[in-house]
CSV table of C-alpha atoms in Angstrom, one decimal:
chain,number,residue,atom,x,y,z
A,26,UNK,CA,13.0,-8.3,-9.4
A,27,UNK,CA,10.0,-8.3,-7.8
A,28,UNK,CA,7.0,-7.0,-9.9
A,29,UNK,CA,3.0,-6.6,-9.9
A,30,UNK,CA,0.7,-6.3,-13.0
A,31,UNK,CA,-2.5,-5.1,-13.1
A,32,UNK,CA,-3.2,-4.9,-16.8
A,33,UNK,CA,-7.1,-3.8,-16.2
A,34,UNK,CA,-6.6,-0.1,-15.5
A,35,UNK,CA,-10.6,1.2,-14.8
A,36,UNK,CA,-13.4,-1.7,-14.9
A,37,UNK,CA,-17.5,-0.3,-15.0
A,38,UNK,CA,-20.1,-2.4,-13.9
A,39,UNK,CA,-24.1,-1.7,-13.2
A,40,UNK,CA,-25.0,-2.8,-9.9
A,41,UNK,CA,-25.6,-6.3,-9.1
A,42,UNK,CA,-23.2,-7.6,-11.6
A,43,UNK,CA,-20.6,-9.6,-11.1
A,44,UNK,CA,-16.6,-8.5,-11.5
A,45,UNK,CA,-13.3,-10.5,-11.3
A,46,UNK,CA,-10.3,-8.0,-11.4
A,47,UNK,CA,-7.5,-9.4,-12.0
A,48,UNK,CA,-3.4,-9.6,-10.6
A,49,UNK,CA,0.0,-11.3,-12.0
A,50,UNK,CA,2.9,-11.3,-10.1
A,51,UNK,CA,6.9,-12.3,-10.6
A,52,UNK,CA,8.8,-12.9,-7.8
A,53,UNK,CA,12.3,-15.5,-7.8
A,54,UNK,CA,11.3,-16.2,-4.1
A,55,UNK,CA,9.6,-19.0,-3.0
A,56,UNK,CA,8.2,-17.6,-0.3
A,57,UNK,CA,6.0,-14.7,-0.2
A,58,UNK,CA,2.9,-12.9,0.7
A,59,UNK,CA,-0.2,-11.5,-1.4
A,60,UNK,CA,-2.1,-9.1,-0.5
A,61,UNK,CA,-5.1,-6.8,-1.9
A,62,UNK,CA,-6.0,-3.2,-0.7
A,63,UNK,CA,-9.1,-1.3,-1.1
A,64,UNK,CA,-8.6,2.9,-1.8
A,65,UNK,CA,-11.9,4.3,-1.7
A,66,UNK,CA,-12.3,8.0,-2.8
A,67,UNK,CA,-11.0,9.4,0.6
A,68,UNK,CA,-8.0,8.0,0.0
A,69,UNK,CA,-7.1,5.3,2.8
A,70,UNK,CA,-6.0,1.8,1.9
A,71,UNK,CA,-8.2,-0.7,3.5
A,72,UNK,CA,-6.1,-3.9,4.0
A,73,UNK,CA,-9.1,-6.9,2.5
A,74,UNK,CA,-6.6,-10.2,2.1
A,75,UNK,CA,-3.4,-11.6,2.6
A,76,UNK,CA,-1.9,-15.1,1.3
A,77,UNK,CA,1.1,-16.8,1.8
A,78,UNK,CA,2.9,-18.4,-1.2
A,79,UNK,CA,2.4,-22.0,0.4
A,80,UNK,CA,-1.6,-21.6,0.9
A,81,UNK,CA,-3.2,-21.8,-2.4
A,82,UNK,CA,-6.3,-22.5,-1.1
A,83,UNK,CA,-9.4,-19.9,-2.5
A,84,UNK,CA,-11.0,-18.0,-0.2
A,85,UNK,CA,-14.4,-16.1,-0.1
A,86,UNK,CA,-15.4,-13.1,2.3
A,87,UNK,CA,-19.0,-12.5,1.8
A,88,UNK,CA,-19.1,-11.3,-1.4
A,89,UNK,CA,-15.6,-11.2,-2.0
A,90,UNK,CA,-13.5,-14.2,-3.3
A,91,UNK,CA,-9.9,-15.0,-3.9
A,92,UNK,CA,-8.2,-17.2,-6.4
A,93,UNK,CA,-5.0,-17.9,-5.6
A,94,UNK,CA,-3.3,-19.3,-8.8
A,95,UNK,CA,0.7,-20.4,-8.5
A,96,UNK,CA,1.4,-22.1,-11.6
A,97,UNK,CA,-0.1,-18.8,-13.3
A,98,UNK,CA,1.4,-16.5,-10.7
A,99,UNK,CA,-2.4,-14.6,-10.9
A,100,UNK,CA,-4.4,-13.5,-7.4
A,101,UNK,CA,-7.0,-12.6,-9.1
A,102,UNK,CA,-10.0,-11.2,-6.4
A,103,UNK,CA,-13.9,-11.2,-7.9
A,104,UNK,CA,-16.6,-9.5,-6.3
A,105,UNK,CA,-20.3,-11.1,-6.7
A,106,UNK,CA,-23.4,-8.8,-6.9
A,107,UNK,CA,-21.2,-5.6,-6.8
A,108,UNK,CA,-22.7,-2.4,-5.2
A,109,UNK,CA,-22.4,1.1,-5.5
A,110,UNK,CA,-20.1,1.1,-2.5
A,111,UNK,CA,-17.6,-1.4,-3.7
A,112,UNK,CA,-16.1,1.6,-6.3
A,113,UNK,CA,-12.6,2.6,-5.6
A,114,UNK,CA,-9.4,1.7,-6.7
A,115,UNK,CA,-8.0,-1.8,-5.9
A,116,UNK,CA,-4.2,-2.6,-5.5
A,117,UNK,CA,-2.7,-5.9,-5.4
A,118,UNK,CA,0.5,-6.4,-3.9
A,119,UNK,CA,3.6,-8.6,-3.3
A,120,UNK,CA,5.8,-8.3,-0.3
A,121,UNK,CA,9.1,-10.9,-0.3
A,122,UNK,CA,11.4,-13.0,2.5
A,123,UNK,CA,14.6,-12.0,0.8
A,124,UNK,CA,16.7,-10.1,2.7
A,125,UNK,CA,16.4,-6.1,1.6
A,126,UNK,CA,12.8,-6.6,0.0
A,127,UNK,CA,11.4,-7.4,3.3
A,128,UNK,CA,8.9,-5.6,4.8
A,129,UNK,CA,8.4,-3.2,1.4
A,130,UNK,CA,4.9,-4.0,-0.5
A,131,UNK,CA,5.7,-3.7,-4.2
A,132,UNK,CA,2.3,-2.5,-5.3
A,133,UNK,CA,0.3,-2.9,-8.9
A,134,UNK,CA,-1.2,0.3,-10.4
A,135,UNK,CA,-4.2,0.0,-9.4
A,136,UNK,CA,-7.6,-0.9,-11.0
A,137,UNK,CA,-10.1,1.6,-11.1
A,138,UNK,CA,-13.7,-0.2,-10.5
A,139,UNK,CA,-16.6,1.9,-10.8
A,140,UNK,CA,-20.3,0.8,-10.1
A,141,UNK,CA,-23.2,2.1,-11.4
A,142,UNK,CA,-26.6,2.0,-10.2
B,2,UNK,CA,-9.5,0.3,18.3
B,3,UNK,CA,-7.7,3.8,16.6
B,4,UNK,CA,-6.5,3.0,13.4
B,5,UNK,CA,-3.2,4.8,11.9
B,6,UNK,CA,-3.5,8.8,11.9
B,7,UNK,CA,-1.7,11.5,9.9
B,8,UNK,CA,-1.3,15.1,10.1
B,9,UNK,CA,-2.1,17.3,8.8
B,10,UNK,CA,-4.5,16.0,6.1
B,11,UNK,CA,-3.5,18.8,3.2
B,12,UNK,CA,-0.6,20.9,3.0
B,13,UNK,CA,0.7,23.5,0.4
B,14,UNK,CA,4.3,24.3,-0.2
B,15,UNK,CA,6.3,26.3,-2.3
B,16,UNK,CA,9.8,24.9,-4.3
B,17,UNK,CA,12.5,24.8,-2.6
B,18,UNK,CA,10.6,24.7,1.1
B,19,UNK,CA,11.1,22.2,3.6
B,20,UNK,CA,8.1,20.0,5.2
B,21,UNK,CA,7.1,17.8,7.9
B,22,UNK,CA,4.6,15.2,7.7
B,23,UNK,CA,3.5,13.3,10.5
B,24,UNK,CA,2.1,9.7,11.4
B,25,UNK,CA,0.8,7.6,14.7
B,26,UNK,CA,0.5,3.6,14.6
B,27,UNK,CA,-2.5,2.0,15.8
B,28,UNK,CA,-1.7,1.3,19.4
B,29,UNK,CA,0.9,-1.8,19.9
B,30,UNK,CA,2.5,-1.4,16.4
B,31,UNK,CA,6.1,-1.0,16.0
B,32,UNK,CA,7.2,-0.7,12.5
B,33,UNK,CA,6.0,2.6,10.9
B,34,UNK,CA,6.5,2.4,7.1
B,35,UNK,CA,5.8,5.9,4.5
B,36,UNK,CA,4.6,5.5,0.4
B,37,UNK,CA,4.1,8.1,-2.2
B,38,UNK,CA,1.4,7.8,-4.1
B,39,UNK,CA,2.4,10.2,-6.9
B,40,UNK,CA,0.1,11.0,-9.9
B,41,UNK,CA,1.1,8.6,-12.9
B,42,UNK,CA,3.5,6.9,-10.8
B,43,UNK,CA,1.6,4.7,-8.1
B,44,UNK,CA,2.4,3.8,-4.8
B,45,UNK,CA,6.1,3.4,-3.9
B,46,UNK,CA,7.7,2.2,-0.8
B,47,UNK,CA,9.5,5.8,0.8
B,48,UNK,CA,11.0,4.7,4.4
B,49,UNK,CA,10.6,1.2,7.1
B,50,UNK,CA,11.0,2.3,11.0
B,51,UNK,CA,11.4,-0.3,13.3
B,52,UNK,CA,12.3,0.5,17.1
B,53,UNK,CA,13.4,3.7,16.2
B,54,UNK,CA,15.7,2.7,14.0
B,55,UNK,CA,15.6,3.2,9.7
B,56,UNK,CA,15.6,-0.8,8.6
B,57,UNK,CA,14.7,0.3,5.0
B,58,UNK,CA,14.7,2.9,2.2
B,59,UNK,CA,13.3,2.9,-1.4
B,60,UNK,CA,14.6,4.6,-4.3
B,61,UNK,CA,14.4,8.0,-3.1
B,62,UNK,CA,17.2,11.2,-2.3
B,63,UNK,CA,18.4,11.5,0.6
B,64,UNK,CA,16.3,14.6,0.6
B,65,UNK,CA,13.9,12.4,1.8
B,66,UNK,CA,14.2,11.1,5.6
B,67,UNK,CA,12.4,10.7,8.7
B,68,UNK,CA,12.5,9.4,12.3
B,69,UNK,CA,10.9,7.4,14.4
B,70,UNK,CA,10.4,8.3,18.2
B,71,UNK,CA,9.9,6.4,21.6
B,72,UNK,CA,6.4,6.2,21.5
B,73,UNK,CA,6.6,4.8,17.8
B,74,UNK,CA,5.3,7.7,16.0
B,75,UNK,CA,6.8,8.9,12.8
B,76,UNK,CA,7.9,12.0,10.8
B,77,UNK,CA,8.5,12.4,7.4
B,78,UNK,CA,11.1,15.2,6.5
B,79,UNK,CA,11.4,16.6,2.7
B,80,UNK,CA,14.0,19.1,1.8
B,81,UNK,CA,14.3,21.4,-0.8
B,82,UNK,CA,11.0,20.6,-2.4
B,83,UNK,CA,10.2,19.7,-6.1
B,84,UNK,CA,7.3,19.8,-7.8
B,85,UNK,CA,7.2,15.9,-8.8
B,86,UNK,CA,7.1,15.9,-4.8
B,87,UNK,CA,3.5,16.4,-4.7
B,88,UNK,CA,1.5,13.5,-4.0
B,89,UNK,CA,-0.3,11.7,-1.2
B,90,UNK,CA,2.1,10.3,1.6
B,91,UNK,CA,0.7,7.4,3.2
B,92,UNK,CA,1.4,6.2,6.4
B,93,UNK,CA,1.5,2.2,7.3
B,94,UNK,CA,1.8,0.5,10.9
B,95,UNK,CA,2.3,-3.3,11.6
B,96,UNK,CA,2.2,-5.3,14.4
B,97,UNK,CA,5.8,-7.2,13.9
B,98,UNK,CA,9.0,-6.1,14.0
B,99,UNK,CA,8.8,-5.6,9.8
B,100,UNK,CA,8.6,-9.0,8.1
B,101,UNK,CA,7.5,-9.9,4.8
B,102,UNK,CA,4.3,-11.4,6.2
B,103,UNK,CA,3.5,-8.8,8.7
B,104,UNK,CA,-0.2,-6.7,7.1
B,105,UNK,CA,0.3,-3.0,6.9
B,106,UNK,CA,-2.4,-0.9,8.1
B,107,UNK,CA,-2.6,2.5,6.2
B,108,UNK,CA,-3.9,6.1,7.5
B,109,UNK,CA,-5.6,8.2,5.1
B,110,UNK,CA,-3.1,10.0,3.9
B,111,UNK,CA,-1.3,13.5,3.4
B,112,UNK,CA,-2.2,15.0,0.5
B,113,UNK,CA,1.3,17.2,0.0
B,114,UNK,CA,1.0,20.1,-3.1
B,115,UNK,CA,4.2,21.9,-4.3
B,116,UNK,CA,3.5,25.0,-5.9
């Protein structure tokens, strides 16, 4: 069965300091989608990435970077030079091809990342 | 561009009560999907509308339905409410008709307390 770990449960960084927050994931598909949301205090999930199980390319968003990791099964996201703004809680998730999974994310618990000033 | 909206933002409900949450795509979506985000217990999938019709369910009683309607939009029914029912219901539009790879855009949420 489908499954998402997210073994770091609340992370604390001061400003300015780099964080890497990391994902595992199990799946018997080969094909799949990644994908990482961002819940900030008021409680919306702000879509930041998707990847497809064939692209294993990294990819960086301003501050925000992806390492996309098959043979580990990680999707681990880092943010450089984190700010005040960037605390919330952070979800990775897996969504599958197989018939009956489609369409359902199969979320992580969550990583609680707090930034101090 | 709206994104996804939900109504109302808070609620209150006794055991045993019935409620009715509510949810509107972002313009051009089809597939309307509901979460629970329960205390302790993450985020799990709920319901999947697409065209109206229920394509998908998660592992919850049948206490739990909803409906999707012409114009997309979406309603979550609970019946006979229990106090592990309180949590935030999310909302999720996509564009497609509900693939694997289609990105789920969330709305902020009804925060649902049973007393």
């Amino acid at each position: 069965a489908q499954k998402v770990t997210q073994a770091q449960t609340e992370i604390s960084v001061v400003e300015k300091e780099d964080v890497t927050l990391d994902c595992v994931y199990e799946t018997r598909d080969t094909t799949y989608y990644l994908f990482w949301y961002k819940q900030p205090p008021s409680g919306e999930l702000v879509f930041l990435i998707r990847r497809n199980s064939f692209d294993e390319q990294n990819e960086i968003s301003g501050r925000y970077s992806w390492n996309f990791q098959k043979s580990t099964s990680s999707f681990n996201f880092t943010i450089t030079a984190s700010q005040v703004v960037d605390s919330a809680v952070y979800f990775c998730a897996l969504s599958e091809a197989r018939t009956g999974a489609n369409s359902k994310l199969t979320f992580g618990k969550g990583i609680t990342l707090s930034v101090r000033p | 561009e709206a994104g996804v909206t939900q109504s109302p933002t808070h609620l209150i409900k006794t055991r045993g009560q019935q409620v009715t949450l509510r949810c509107s795509p972002i313009s051009g979506h089809t597939s309307v999907y509901w979460y629970q985000q329960a205390l302790g217990l993450g985020l799990q999938f709920l319901l999947w509308y697409d065209e109206g019709e229920e394509r998908n369910r998660g592992n919850f009683p049948p206490r739990f339905s909803g409906r999707q309607f012409p114009n997309y939009s979406s309603e979550l029914n609970v019946n006979a409410l229990e106090l592990e029912d309180s949590a935030l219901y999310l909302c999720a539009s996509s564009l497609g008709s509900g693939g694997f790879s289609d990105t789920q855009y969330f709305g902020p949420g009804t925060r649902l307390t049973v007393l």
